mmCIF file of C-alpha atoms and ligand atoms in Angstrom:
data_model
loop_
_atom_site.group_PDB
_atom_site.id
_atom_site.type_symbol
_atom_site.label_atom_id
_atom_site.label_comp_id
_atom_site.label_asym_id
_atom_site.label_seq_id
_atom_site.Cartn_x
_atom_site.Cartn_y
_atom_site.Cartn_z
ATOM 1 C CA UNK K 1 0.000 0.000 0.000
ATOM 2 C CA UNK K 2 1.478 3.374 -0.975
ATOM 3 C CA UNK K 3 2.150 5.451 2.109
ATOM 4 C CA UNK K 4 1.927 9.219 2.136
ATOM 5 C CA UNK K 5 2.251 9.377 5.916
ATOM 6 C CA UNK K 6 5.185 11.011 7.620
ATOM 7 C CA UNK K 7 6.417 9.917 11.045
ATOM 8 C CA UNK K 8 7.257 12.859 13.334
ATOM 9 C CA UNK K 9 9.501 12.777 16.390
ATOM 10 C CA UNK K 10 8.077 14.622 19.394
ATOM 11 C CA UNK K 11 10.144 17.811 19.096
ATOM 12 C CA UNK K 12 8.536 21.083 20.248
ATOM 13 C CA UNK K 13 8.441 22.260 16.641
ATOM 14 C CA UNK K 14 6.731 19.099 15.386
ATOM 15 C CA UNK K 15 4.234 19.134 18.244
ATOM 16 C CA UNK K 16 3.308 22.729 17.411
ATOM 17 C CA UNK K 17 2.831 21.799 13.748
ATOM 18 C CA UNK K 18 0.676 18.765 14.597
ATOM 19 C CA UNK K 19 -1.405 20.802 17.059
ATOM 20 C CA UNK K 20 -2.114 23.353 14.302
ATOM 21 C CA UNK K 21 -3.166 20.542 11.987
ATOM 22 C CA UNK K 22 -5.566 19.243 14.667
ATOM 23 C CA UNK K 23 -7.021 22.703 15.273
ATOM 24 C CA UNK K 24 -7.786 22.930 11.558
ATOM 25 C CA UNK K 25 -9.768 19.679 11.772
ATOM 26 C CA UNK K 26 -7.009 17.344 10.542
ATOM 27 C CA UNK K 27 -6.107 13.819 11.660
ATOM 28 C CA UNK K 28 -2.949 12.872 13.593
ATOM 29 C CA UNK K 29 -2.020 9.355 14.706
ATOM 30 C CA UNK K 30 -0.777 9.588 18.292
ATOM 31 C CA UNK K 31 1.131 7.390 20.728
ATOM 32 C CA UNK K 32 -0.626 6.357 23.917
ATOM 33 C CA UNK K 33 0.412 3.971 26.679
ATOM 34 C CA UNK K 34 -2.290 1.499 25.563
ATOM 35 C CA UNK K 35 -2.231 1.495 21.731
ATOM 36 C CA UNK K 36 -1.729 4.181 19.046
ATOM 37 C CA UNK K 37 -4.801 6.339 18.430
ATOM 38 C CA UNK K 38 -6.121 8.291 15.448
ATOM 39 C CA UNK K 39 -6.853 11.728 16.881
ATOM 40 C CA UNK K 40 -9.012 14.653 15.790
ATOM 41 C CA UNK K 41 -10.760 17.618 17.438
ATOM 42 C CA UNK K 42 -13.597 16.006 19.439
ATOM 43 C CA UNK K 43 -15.648 19.207 19.327
ATOM 44 C CA UNK K 44 -15.713 19.340 15.516
ATOM 45 C CA UNK K 45 -18.287 17.268 13.605
ATOM 46 C CA UNK K 46 -16.231 17.284 10.403
ATOM 47 C CA UNK K 47 -13.045 16.235 12.209
ATOM 48 C CA UNK K 48 -14.851 13.317 13.890
ATOM 49 C CA UNK K 49 -16.338 12.193 10.561
ATOM 50 C CA UNK K 50 -12.822 12.147 9.083
ATOM 51 C CA UNK K 51 -11.809 9.573 11.699
ATOM 52 C CA UNK K 52 -14.659 7.253 10.683
ATOM 53 C CA UNK K 53 -13.797 7.651 6.994
ATOM 54 C CA UNK K 54 -10.067 6.950 7.462
ATOM 55 C CA UNK K 55 -10.676 3.821 9.552
ATOM 56 C CA UNK K 56 -13.620 2.497 7.575
ATOM 57 C CA UNK K 57 -15.388 2.454 10.931
ATOM 58 C CA UNK K 58 -19.163 1.914 11.103
ATOM 59 C CA UNK K 59 -21.031 5.062 12.171
ATOM 60 C CA UNK K 60 -22.568 3.299 15.188
ATOM 61 C CA UNK K 61 -19.225 2.692 16.952
ATOM 62 C CA UNK K 62 -18.588 5.721 19.241
ATOM 63 C CA UNK K 63 -15.174 7.317 19.834
ATOM 64 C CA UNK K 64 -13.206 7.828 23.050
ATOM 65 C CA UNK K 65 -12.527 11.473 23.951
ATOM 66 C CA UNK K 66 -9.129 12.258 25.482
ATOM 67 C CA UNK K 67 -8.409 15.106 27.895
ATOM 68 C CA UNK K 68 -5.163 16.370 29.448
ATOM 69 C CA UNK K 69 -6.426 17.677 32.772
ATOM 70 C CA UNK K 70 -9.265 16.953 35.166
ATOM 71 C CA UNK K 71 -10.501 20.521 34.708
ATOM 72 C CA UNK K 72 -11.511 19.540 31.148
ATOM 73 C CA UNK K 73 -13.756 16.691 32.281
ATOM 74 C CA UNK K 74 -16.719 18.972 33.041
ATOM 75 C CA UNK K 75 -16.471 20.463 29.571
ATOM 76 C CA UNK K 76 -17.410 17.201 27.893
ATOM 77 C CA UNK K 77 -19.113 15.010 30.508
ATOM 78 C CA UNK K 78 -21.389 15.182 33.546
ATOM 79 C CA UNK K 79 -19.204 13.635 36.237
ATOM 80 C CA UNK K 80 -20.375 12.047 39.504
ATOM 81 C CA UNK K 81 -18.477 11.297 42.747
ATOM 82 C CA UNK K 82 -17.759 7.701 41.700
ATOM 83 C CA UNK K 83 -16.208 8.884 38.423
ATOM 84 C CA UNK K 84 -14.079 11.424 40.277
ATOM 85 C CA UNK K 85 -12.859 8.689 42.640
ATOM 86 C CA UNK K 86 -11.752 6.556 39.691
ATOM 87 C CA UNK K 87 -10.211 9.536 37.923
ATOM 88 C CA UNK K 88 -8.177 10.392 41.032
ATOM 89 C CA UNK K 89 -7.012 6.813 41.436
ATOM 90 C CA UNK K 90 -6.221 5.893 37.812
ATOM 91 C CA UNK K 91 -5.788 9.027 35.659
ATOM 92 C CA UNK K 92 -3.679 9.692 33.789
ATOM 93 C CA UNK K 93 -3.761 6.063 32.700
ATOM 94 C CA UNK K 94 -5.451 3.219 30.800
ATOM 95 C CA UNK K 95 -8.999 3.764 32.089
ATOM 96 C CA UNK K 96 -11.955 5.073 30.053
ATOM 97 C CA UNK K 97 -15.109 6.185 31.879
ATOM 98 C CA UNK K 98 -18.539 6.379 30.187
ATOM 99 C CA UNK K 99 -20.662 9.290 31.478
ATOM 100 C CA UNK K 100 -23.563 11.449 30.273
ATOM 101 C CA UNK K 101 -22.204 13.921 27.692
ATOM 102 C CA UNK K 102 -22.444 17.708 27.530
ATOM 103 C CA UNK K 103 -23.539 19.670 24.456
ATOM 104 C CA UNK K 104 -19.936 20.506 23.504
ATOM 105 C CA UNK K 105 -19.500 16.919 22.267
ATOM 106 C CA UNK K 106 -21.150 16.492 18.859
ATOM 107 C CA UNK K 107 -23.306 13.448 18.019
ATOM 108 C CA UNK K 108 -20.676 12.486 15.426
ATOM 109 C CA UNK K 109 -18.225 11.651 18.251
ATOM 110 C CA UNK K 110 -20.667 9.525 20.252
ATOM 111 C CA UNK K 111 -22.594 7.943 17.374
ATOM 112 C CA UNK K 112 -25.676 9.794 18.551
ATOM 113 C CA UNK K 113 -25.530 8.446 22.115
ATOM 114 C CA UNK K 114 -26.308 10.780 25.033
ATOM 115 C CA UNK K 115 -23.150 9.435 26.742
ATOM 116 C CA UNK K 116 -19.435 9.929 26.103
ATOM 117 C CA UNK K 117 -16.380 7.758 26.829
ATOM 118 C CA UNK K 118 -13.589 9.848 28.429
ATOM 119 C CA UNK K 119 -9.959 9.052 29.116
ATOM 120 C CA UNK K 120 -6.935 10.987 30.357
ATOM 121 C CA UNK K 121 -3.953 9.251 28.747
ATOM 122 C CA UNK K 122 -0.578 8.919 30.479
ATOM 123 C CA UNK K 123 1.711 9.220 27.449
ATOM 124 C CA UNK K 124 3.584 12.539 27.887
ATOM 125 C CA UNK K 125 3.715 13.391 24.149
ATOM 126 C CA UNK K 126 0.008 12.822 23.655
ATOM 127 C CA UNK K 127 -0.784 14.907 26.737
ATOM 128 C CA UNK K 128 1.405 17.728 25.445
ATOM 129 C CA UNK K 129 -0.337 17.563 22.083
ATOM 130 C CA UNK K 130 -3.811 17.760 23.674
ATOM 131 C CA UNK K 131 -2.701 20.833 25.645
ATOM 132 C CA UNK K 132 -1.221 22.502 22.556
ATOM 133 C CA UNK K 133 -4.291 21.734 20.453
ATOM 134 C CA UNK K 134 -6.425 23.308 23.189
ATOM 135 C CA UNK K 135 -9.368 20.964 22.505
ATOM 136 C CA UNK K 136 -10.285 17.467 23.702
ATOM 137 C CA UNK K 137 -9.195 14.878 21.138
ATOM 138 C CA UNK K 138 -11.372 12.015 19.955
ATOM 139 C CA UNK K 139 -9.206 8.985 19.192
ATOM 140 C CA UNK K 140 -10.087 5.393 18.426
ATOM 141 C CA UNK K 141 -7.274 2.926 17.879
ATOM 142 C CA UNK K 142 -5.313 3.830 14.715
ATOM 143 C CA UNK K 143 -6.056 0.668 12.719
ATOM 144 C CA UNK K 144 -8.415 -0.107 9.849
ATOM 145 C CA UNK K 145 -11.699 -1.174 11.460
ATOM 146 C CA UNK K 146 -11.626 -4.727 12.854
ATOM 147 C CA UNK K 147 -7.869 -5.314 12.513
ATOM 148 C CA UNK K 148 -5.350 -5.662 15.342
ATOM 149 C CA UNK K 149 -4.617 -2.335 17.131
ATOM 150 C CA UNK K 150 -1.200 -0.716 16.456
ATOM 151 C CA UNK K 151 1.415 -0.489 19.197
ATOM 152 C CA UNK K 152 4.144 1.287 17.171
ATOM 153 C CA UNK K 153 4.289 4.172 14.689
ATOM 154 C CA UNK K 154 5.440 1.665 12.051
ATOM 155 C CA UNK K 155 2.272 -0.418 12.576
ATOM 156 C CA UNK K 156 0.182 2.698 11.956
ATOM 157 C CA UNK K 157 2.045 3.584 8.780
ATOM 158 C CA UNK K 158 1.771 0.049 7.489
ATOM 159 C CA UNK K 159 -2.008 -0.217 7.740
ATOM 160 C CA UNK K 160 -3.258 3.406 7.587
ATOM 161 C CA UNK K 161 -0.325 5.100 5.831
ATOM 162 C CA UNK K 162 -2.189 5.661 2.586
ATOM 163 C CA UNK K 163 -5.146 7.281 4.347
ATOM 164 C CA UNK K 164 -3.469 9.719 6.759
ATOM 165 C CA UNK K 165 -0.492 12.067 6.562
ATOM 166 C CA UNK K 166 0.698 12.651 10.130
ATOM 167 C CA UNK K 167 1.968 10.114 12.656
ATOM 168 C CA UNK K 168 3.553 11.163 15.960
ATOM 169 C CA UNK K 169 6.140 8.633 17.146
ATOM 170 C CA UNK K 170 6.227 8.066 20.903
ATOM 171 C CA UNK K 171 7.919 4.655 20.936
ATOM 172 C CA UNK K 172 6.204 1.296 21.477
ATOM 173 C CA UNK K 173 3.060 1.383 23.659
ATOM 174 C CA UNK K 174 4.022 0.129 27.101
ATOM 175 C CA UNK K 175 0.707 -1.543 27.939
ATOM 176 C CA UNK K 176 -0.176 -2.882 24.500
ATOM 177 C CA UNK K 177 -3.909 -3.495 25.030
ATOM 178 C CA UNK K 178 -6.708 -0.925 24.746
ATOM 179 C CA UNK K 179 -7.919 0.810 27.916
ATOM 180 C CA UNK K 180 -10.323 -0.679 30.430
ATOM 181 C CA UNK K 181 -13.799 0.818 29.832
ATOM 182 C CA UNK K 182 -16.174 1.254 32.773
ATOM 183 C CA UNK K 183 -19.750 2.486 32.454
ATOM 184 C CA UNK K 184 -20.567 4.935 35.257
ATOM 185 C CA UNK K 185 -23.697 6.481 33.800
ATOM 186 C CA UNK K 186 -25.392 4.968 36.828
ATOM 187 C CA UNK K 187 -22.762 5.233 39.599
ATOM 188 C CA UNK K 188 -24.748 2.786 41.766
ATOM 189 C CA UNK K 189 -24.209 0.057 39.182
ATOM 190 C CA UNK K 190 -20.721 0.329 37.695
ATOM 191 C CA UNK K 191 -20.277 -2.031 34.741
ATOM 192 C CA UNK K 192 -17.183 -3.169 32.892
ATOM 193 C CA UNK K 193 -17.574 -2.734 29.122
ATOM 194 C CA UNK K 194 -14.050 -3.777 28.116
ATOM 195 C CA UNK K 195 -11.334 -5.394 30.279
ATOM 196 C CA UNK K 196 -7.875 -3.812 30.176
ATOM 197 C CA UNK K 197 -4.747 -3.257 32.253
ATOM 198 C CA UNK K 198 -6.765 -1.732 35.102
ATOM 199 C CA UNK K 199 -8.604 -4.702 36.492
ATOM 200 C CA UNK K 200 -12.143 -5.168 37.744
ATOM 201 C CA UNK K 201 -10.786 -5.820 41.238
ATOM 202 C CA UNK K 202 -8.819 -2.542 41.238
ATOM 203 C CA UNK K 203 -11.963 -0.655 40.201
ATOM 204 C CA UNK K 204 -14.125 -2.412 42.819
ATOM 205 C CA UNK K 205 -11.660 -1.594 45.591
ATOM 206 C CA UNK K 206 -11.691 2.118 44.791
ATOM 207 C CA UNK K 207 -15.476 2.256 44.321
ATOM 208 C CA UNK K 208 -16.205 0.111 47.353
ATOM 209 C CA UNK K 209 -18.654 -2.046 45.372
ATOM 210 C CA UNK K 210 -18.491 -4.849 42.830
ATOM 211 C CA UNK K 211 -18.134 -3.952 39.151
ATOM 212 C CA UNK K 212 -20.318 -6.205 37.023
ATOM 213 C CA UNK K 213 -19.373 -7.584 33.622
ATOM 214 C CA UNK K 214 -21.627 -5.808 31.134
ATOM 215 C CA UNK K 215 -21.140 -8.523 28.558
ATOM 216 C CA UNK K 216 -19.125 -11.659 28.319
ATOM 217 C CA UNK K 217 -16.681 -11.993 25.489
ATOM 218 C CA UNK K 218 -17.881 -15.526 24.904
ATOM 219 C CA UNK K 219 -21.571 -14.787 24.596
ATOM 220 C CA UNK K 220 -20.847 -12.345 21.787
ATOM 221 C CA UNK K 221 -23.906 -10.381 22.861
ATOM 222 C CA UNK K 222 -23.640 -6.760 21.867
ATOM 223 C CA UNK K 223 -24.539 -4.991 25.067
ATOM 224 C CA UNK K 224 -22.362 -1.958 24.474
ATOM 225 C CA UNK K 225 -21.993 -0.066 21.217
ATOM 226 C CA UNK K 226 -18.929 -1.081 19.284
ATOM 227 C CA UNK K 227 -18.505 -4.318 21.213
ATOM 228 C CA UNK K 228 -18.481 -6.651 18.234
ATOM 229 C CA UNK K 229 -17.719 -10.270 18.828
ATOM 230 C CA UNK K 230 -15.097 -10.370 16.078
ATOM 231 C CA UNK K 231 -12.584 -7.573 16.532
ATOM 232 C CA UNK K 232 -8.858 -7.094 16.958
ATOM 233 C CA UNK K 233 -8.457 -9.897 14.437
ATOM 234 C CA UNK K 234 -5.411 -10.881 12.451
ATOM 235 C CA UNK K 235 -6.103 -12.081 8.900
ATOM 236 C CA UNK K 236 -4.936 -15.585 9.840
ATOM 237 C CA UNK K 237 -7.612 -17.665 11.615
ATOM 238 C CA UNK K 238 -6.936 -18.088 15.348
ATOM 239 C CA UNK K 239 -7.888 -21.145 17.420
ATOM 240 C CA UNK K 240 -7.641 -21.117 21.229
ATOM 241 C CA UNK K 241 -6.461 -24.078 23.299
ATOM 242 C CA UNK K 242 -6.694 -24.470 27.066
ATOM 243 C CA UNK K 243 -3.429 -25.864 28.454
ATOM 244 C CA UNK K 244 -1.590 -25.992 25.136
ATOM 245 C CA UNK K 245 1.457 -28.274 25.359
ATOM 246 C CA UNK K 246 4.624 -28.477 23.291
ATOM 247 C CA UNK K 247 3.832 -32.161 22.639
ATOM 248 C CA UNK K 248 0.526 -31.182 21.050
ATOM 249 C CA UNK K 249 2.243 -28.478 18.980
ATOM 250 C CA UNK K 250 5.003 -30.822 17.813
ATOM 251 C CA UNK K 251 2.387 -33.165 16.317
ATOM 252 C CA UNK K 252 0.720 -30.319 14.376
ATOM 253 C CA UNK K 253 1.325 -29.345 10.732
ATOM 254 C CA UNK K 254 4.405 -27.204 9.986
ATOM 255 C CA UNK K 255 2.432 -24.519 8.135
ATOM 256 C CA UNK K 256 0.418 -23.673 11.255
ATOM 257 C CA UNK K 257 1.782 -21.495 14.104
ATOM 258 C CA UNK K 258 1.683 -22.284 17.830
ATOM 259 C CA UNK K 259 1.573 -19.319 20.162
ATOM 260 C CA UNK K 260 2.381 -19.980 23.832
ATOM 261 C CA UNK K 261 2.151 -17.578 26.772
ATOM 262 C CA UNK K 262 5.686 -18.535 27.859
ATOM 263 C CA UNK K 263 8.612 -20.278 26.147
ATOM 264 C CA UNK K 264 7.768 -23.986 26.033
ATOM 265 C CA UNK K 265 10.349 -26.596 26.969
ATOM 266 C CA UNK K 266 11.592 -28.458 23.866
ATOM 267 C CA UNK K 267 10.124 -31.923 23.495
ATOM 268 C CA UNK K 268 12.040 -35.141 22.751
ATOM 269 C CA UNK K 269 15.782 -35.158 22.369
ATOM 270 C CA UNK K 270 16.234 -32.028 20.287
ATOM 271 C CA UNK K 271 17.151 -28.887 22.234
ATOM 272 C CA UNK K 272 15.862 -26.457 19.626
ATOM 273 C CA UNK K 273 12.230 -25.439 19.257
ATOM 274 C CA UNK K 274 10.586 -25.763 15.830
ATOM 275 C CA UNK K 275 10.310 -22.578 13.726
ATOM 276 C CA UNK K 276 6.513 -22.536 14.033
ATOM 277 C CA UNK K 277 6.596 -22.181 17.846
ATOM 278 C CA UNK K 278 6.226 -18.674 19.277
ATOM 279 C CA UNK K 279 5.681 -17.255 22.752
ATOM 280 C CA UNK K 280 4.480 -13.967 24.172
ATOM 281 C CA UNK K 281 6.974 -13.779 27.031
ATOM 282 C CA UNK K 282 10.018 -15.859 27.914
ATOM 283 C CA UNK K 283 8.711 -16.516 31.455
ATOM 284 C CA UNK K 284 4.970 -16.143 30.898
ATOM 285 C CA UNK K 285 4.767 -12.718 32.586
ATOM 286 C CA UNK K 286 1.246 -11.720 31.525
ATOM 287 C CA UNK K 287 1.889 -7.960 31.569
ATOM 288 C CA UNK K 288 4.754 -8.415 29.148
ATOM 289 C CA UNK K 289 2.667 -10.878 27.154
ATOM 290 C CA UNK K 290 -0.064 -8.217 26.831
ATOM 291 C CA UNK K 291 2.507 -5.668 25.634
ATOM 292 C CA UNK K 292 3.609 -7.976 22.817
ATOM 293 C CA UNK K 293 0.338 -9.641 21.800
ATOM 294 C CA UNK K 294 -0.684 -7.327 18.950
ATOM 295 C CA UNK K 295 2.781 -7.026 17.416
ATOM 296 C CA UNK K 296 3.217 -10.815 17.523
ATOM 297 C CA UNK K 297 -0.179 -11.326 15.822
ATOM 298 C CA UNK K 298 0.902 -8.876 13.100
ATOM 299 C CA UNK K 299 4.213 -10.726 12.642
ATOM 300 C CA UNK K 300 2.445 -14.068 12.380
ATOM 301 C CA UNK K 301 0.083 -12.596 9.765
ATOM 302 C CA UNK K 302 3.116 -11.572 7.709
ATOM 303 C CA UNK K 303 4.688 -15.021 7.918
ATOM 304 C CA UNK K 304 1.683 -16.476 6.143
ATOM 305 C CA UNK K 305 0.800 -19.388 8.434
ATOM 306 C CA UNK K 306 -2.491 -21.141 7.638
ATOM 307 C CA UNK K 307 -3.676 -20.948 11.223
ATOM 308 C CA UNK K 308 -2.558 -19.650 14.625
ATOM 309 C CA UNK K 309 -3.104 -21.975 17.588
ATOM 310 C CA UNK K 310 -2.933 -19.835 20.731
ATOM 311 C CA UNK K 311 -2.707 -20.854 24.366
ATOM 312 C CA UNK K 312 -5.736 -19.639 26.286
ATOM 313 C CA UNK K 313 -4.844 -17.426 29.280
ATOM 314 C CA UNK K 314 -6.724 -18.090 32.519
ATOM 315 C CA UNK K 315 -7.243 -16.211 35.759
ATOM 316 C CA UNK K 316 -8.191 -12.673 36.754
ATOM 317 C CA UNK K 317 -6.397 -9.358 36.365
ATOM 318 C CA UNK K 318 -4.639 -8.706 33.077
ATOM 319 C CA UNK K 319 -5.389 -12.328 32.041
ATOM 320 C CA UNK K 320 -9.037 -11.262 31.655
ATOM 321 C CA UNK K 321 -8.023 -8.593 29.103
ATOM 322 C CA UNK K 322 -5.643 -10.923 27.243
ATOM 323 C CA UNK K 323 -8.350 -13.593 27.057
ATOM 324 C CA UNK K 324 -10.888 -11.037 25.808
ATOM 325 C CA UNK K 325 -8.622 -9.964 22.910
ATOM 326 C CA UNK K 326 -7.714 -13.550 22.004
ATOM 327 C CA UNK K 327 -11.355 -14.668 22.073
ATOM 328 C CA UNK K 328 -12.277 -11.779 19.763
ATOM 329 C CA UNK K 329 -9.336 -12.538 17.493
ATOM 330 C CA UNK K 330 -10.578 -16.133 17.236
ATOM 331 C CA UNK K 331 -14.270 -15.322 16.681
ATOM 332 C CA UNK K 332 -15.606 -16.124 13.237
HETATM 333 O O1 TXA W 1 -6.824 2.526 24.883
HETATM 334 C C1 TXA W 1 -7.756 3.016 24.244
HETATM 335 O O2 TXA W 1 -8.885 3.144 24.723
HETATM 336 C C2 TXA W 1 -7.463 3.466 22.820
HETATM 337 C C3 TXA W 1 -6.512 4.672 22.874
HETATM 338 C C4 TXA W 1 -6.313 5.307 21.535
HETATM 339 O O3 TXA W 1 -6.969 5.600 23.810
HETATM 340 N N1 TXA W 1 -8.667 3.766 22.126
HETATM 341 C C5 TXA W 1 -9.532 2.794 21.739
HETATM 342 O O4 TXA W 1 -10.627 3.251 21.031
HETATM 343 O O5 TXA W 1 -9.363 1.627 21.967
HETATM 344 P P1 TXA W 1 -11.583 2.327 20.149
HETATM 345 O O6 TXA W 1 -12.333 3.219 19.271
HETATM 346 O O7 TXA W 1 -10.815 1.289 19.472
HETATM 347 O O8 TXA W 1 -12.622 1.802 21.177
HETATM 348 C C6 TXA W 1 -13.665 2.665 21.582
HETATM 349 C C7 TXA W 1 -14.738 1.853 22.190
HETATM 350 C C8 TXA W 1 -15.945 1.680 21.283
HETATM 351 O O9 TXA W 1 -15.777 0.636 20.371
HETATM 352 C C9 TXA W 1 -17.046 1.418 22.301
HETATM 353 O O10 TXA W 1 -17.028 0.039 22.596
HETATM 354 C C10 TXA W 1 -16.586 2.191 23.529
HETATM 355 O O11 TXA W 1 -15.256 2.565 23.306
HETATM 356 N N2 TXA W 1 -17.374 3.424 23.690
HETATM 357 C C11 TXA W 1 -17.109 4.649 23.204
HETATM 358 N N3 TXA W 1 -18.081 5.522 23.546
HETATM 359 C C12 TXA W 1 -18.982 4.822 24.254
HETATM 360 C C13 TXA W 1 -20.214 5.143 24.887
HETATM 361 N N4 TXA W 1 -20.726 6.374 24.853
HETATM 362 N N5 TXA W 1 -20.868 4.156 25.536
HETATM 363 C C14 TXA W 1 -20.350 2.906 25.589
HETATM 364 N N6 TXA W 1 -19.193 2.537 25.002
HETATM 365 C C15 TXA W 1 -18.520 3.479 24.346
HETATM 366 MG MG1 MG W 2 -10.293 -0.173 18.241
#
């Protein structure tokens, strides 16, 4: 795909240029600690529509609006004490809160919903850019709709490079999975819309009440807008296996890939692992596994395997988010 996109380092001069572009209603791909986003002025209808066009995103999938300081929250959303508690505990960081919206957020940003998803990102370059632009920035993940989210500037250029012109490089995303989304429209009944690095338990502790699961990844029910069953998918079909073993993998066909959470011990007498064995982290550290998941799925897509057999993560915490993304990647 021909790329017209330029990758900018985060120099003061470049940031000023990109902020001007945003103020004029343009698109800029931005680094965040979760995944790269495709940003535009959240208060401009035309700018928001440009995001949908560039991503090929359906109009009924609302955007997340990013702010740089808590003072900006009231400008776009009607906060409540529970939301402020979470904001104090986890912002800036990988948590998105759904609240009733104010009139400064156009329907184009929220797909016509009376609510808005708000996040204060932690990445210093993105925060500086929001401040310089002087407006809240709507930003979904910077990937063509349905594909794996980008965690580097190079990923963005590869899949959106022919559709956008400006990419701000802030290094690889340190978390690697999209933010946790919690619905606090009714603060008495907090609900998790998307698992992420901030876990349900962490949220419950701060709120002093349980946070329910608004949907289960497995049911595929669409209880929240934009929560499609198939999403974050590589082009190669993915199959999940509970308790995947190296013995099982060694018996499989050579043109299919085996993706483990940690480096498997070689089977039989040979010390080397076959070339179709991959792992997310040497020692199965799930935070590091989460950081690498999307780039590994992209690499496996490029290698042209017929199928990806992935080990199914289990347990709470970040494992819940990893499982969610893998289940979506494997949905047909
Ligand atoms: O980590 C992230 O959240 C990244 C970075 C760029 O900040 N952004 C991201 O955006 O993952 P995106 O567009 O890929 O996911 C946005 C999702 C929607 O698909 C929808 O599920 C949910 O956020 N959402 C947005 N507005 C909502 C609303 N008003 N009510 C319920 N869910 C909403
Ligand atoms: Mg996305």
